Amino acid sequence: MRAESQWSESRHDTVAAYYEEKTERILRRYGPGPRVHFHVGLVDDVPPPGEPEARVRERVNASQEVLLAELARAMGPLPEECELLDVGCGLGGGALYWASKHQARVTAVTNVGLHVELVRTFAEIEGVGARVKSVHCDALAVPGRACFDAVVAVETCSYLPRAEWFRRVRGLLRPGGVVAIADCFLGRPELAAPFDRYWRTCIGTRDEYLSAAHAAGLELEVCDDVSGRAVGFWSLTLELLAHERFAPTGQLPARILARGESRREHLRLQQALLDGGLEYSLLVLRRED
């Protein structure tokens, strides 16, 4: 396991600033909402290039909701009036999904203050304002004990010190509760540095996660490698980037350069998922006592 010291206070602030700065672009690419997702989707059939931009956006959003549906399937039935913690909720797409599709009472935690009001606004538009509580909080400092039936982390754990976070999660879960994770895991060590540099993460292997979870008292129930289905998502985002490339000019040069970097990194990630350098998996772990 990589040193816990890599998750410093300054690093936490850097990640928060990174996502605050990206808010406008996230809304432009994955919006308009109310269920705005900023995570991988699952795609079984990639359409040929050249679809209208609006249709590509619809496919992207649908694929992201397929990921959440697969995570829900892996978790199994949730209890009635489930208390669910959404860790690193982003702009709230997942929180709204769990509240509307599964009638959960969701505590949506974000480290970006700007996102709190956006999540609240989107929840009201979705009609689940009474079921979604948006909180500006460090994921390691969520208050309470044995108060959640489920904890969901979609592409969040790579930003957190795993051993410490799993210990906190176990304390937050009620006996029999589950933690559900959807994330990218390291297959080859040489890919860690470029991945972490671009996504501001500290990626780990699946075995590292499972070792830390077991040490914290969480037992693995489901491990589902969905890398093959995640590959198509990056084809869709590359198609979106192509549409953006031919959008009206007038953008700042820095934004144009950032778009080129995005394309390179999307291609790199897609190739790594194809050749085993990276793995995208769903994990479900349970607190037994």
PDB file of C-alpha atoms in Angstrom, residues 47-53 56 239 243:
ATOM      1  CA  PRO A  47     -22.583   3.750 -32.256  1.00  0.00           C
ATOM      2  CA  PRO A  48     -20.627   4.739 -35.380  1.00  0.00           C
ATOM      3  CA  PRO A  49     -19.023   8.199 -35.359  1.00  0.00           C
ATOM      4  CA  GLY A  50     -20.985  11.147 -36.615  1.00  0.00           C
ATOM      5  CA  GLU A  51     -24.069  11.150 -34.401  1.00  0.00           C
ATOM      6  CA  PRO A  52     -25.461  14.590 -33.492  1.00  0.00           C
ATOM      7  CA  GLU A  53     -23.933  16.048 -30.349  1.00  0.00           C
ATOM      8  CA  VAL A  56     -24.073  11.552 -27.969  1.00  0.00           C
ATOM      9  CA  GLU A 239     -16.919  11.803 -29.835  1.00  0.00           C
ATOM     10  CA  HIS A 243     -17.918  17.991 -31.354  1.00  0.00           C
TER      11      HIS A 243
END
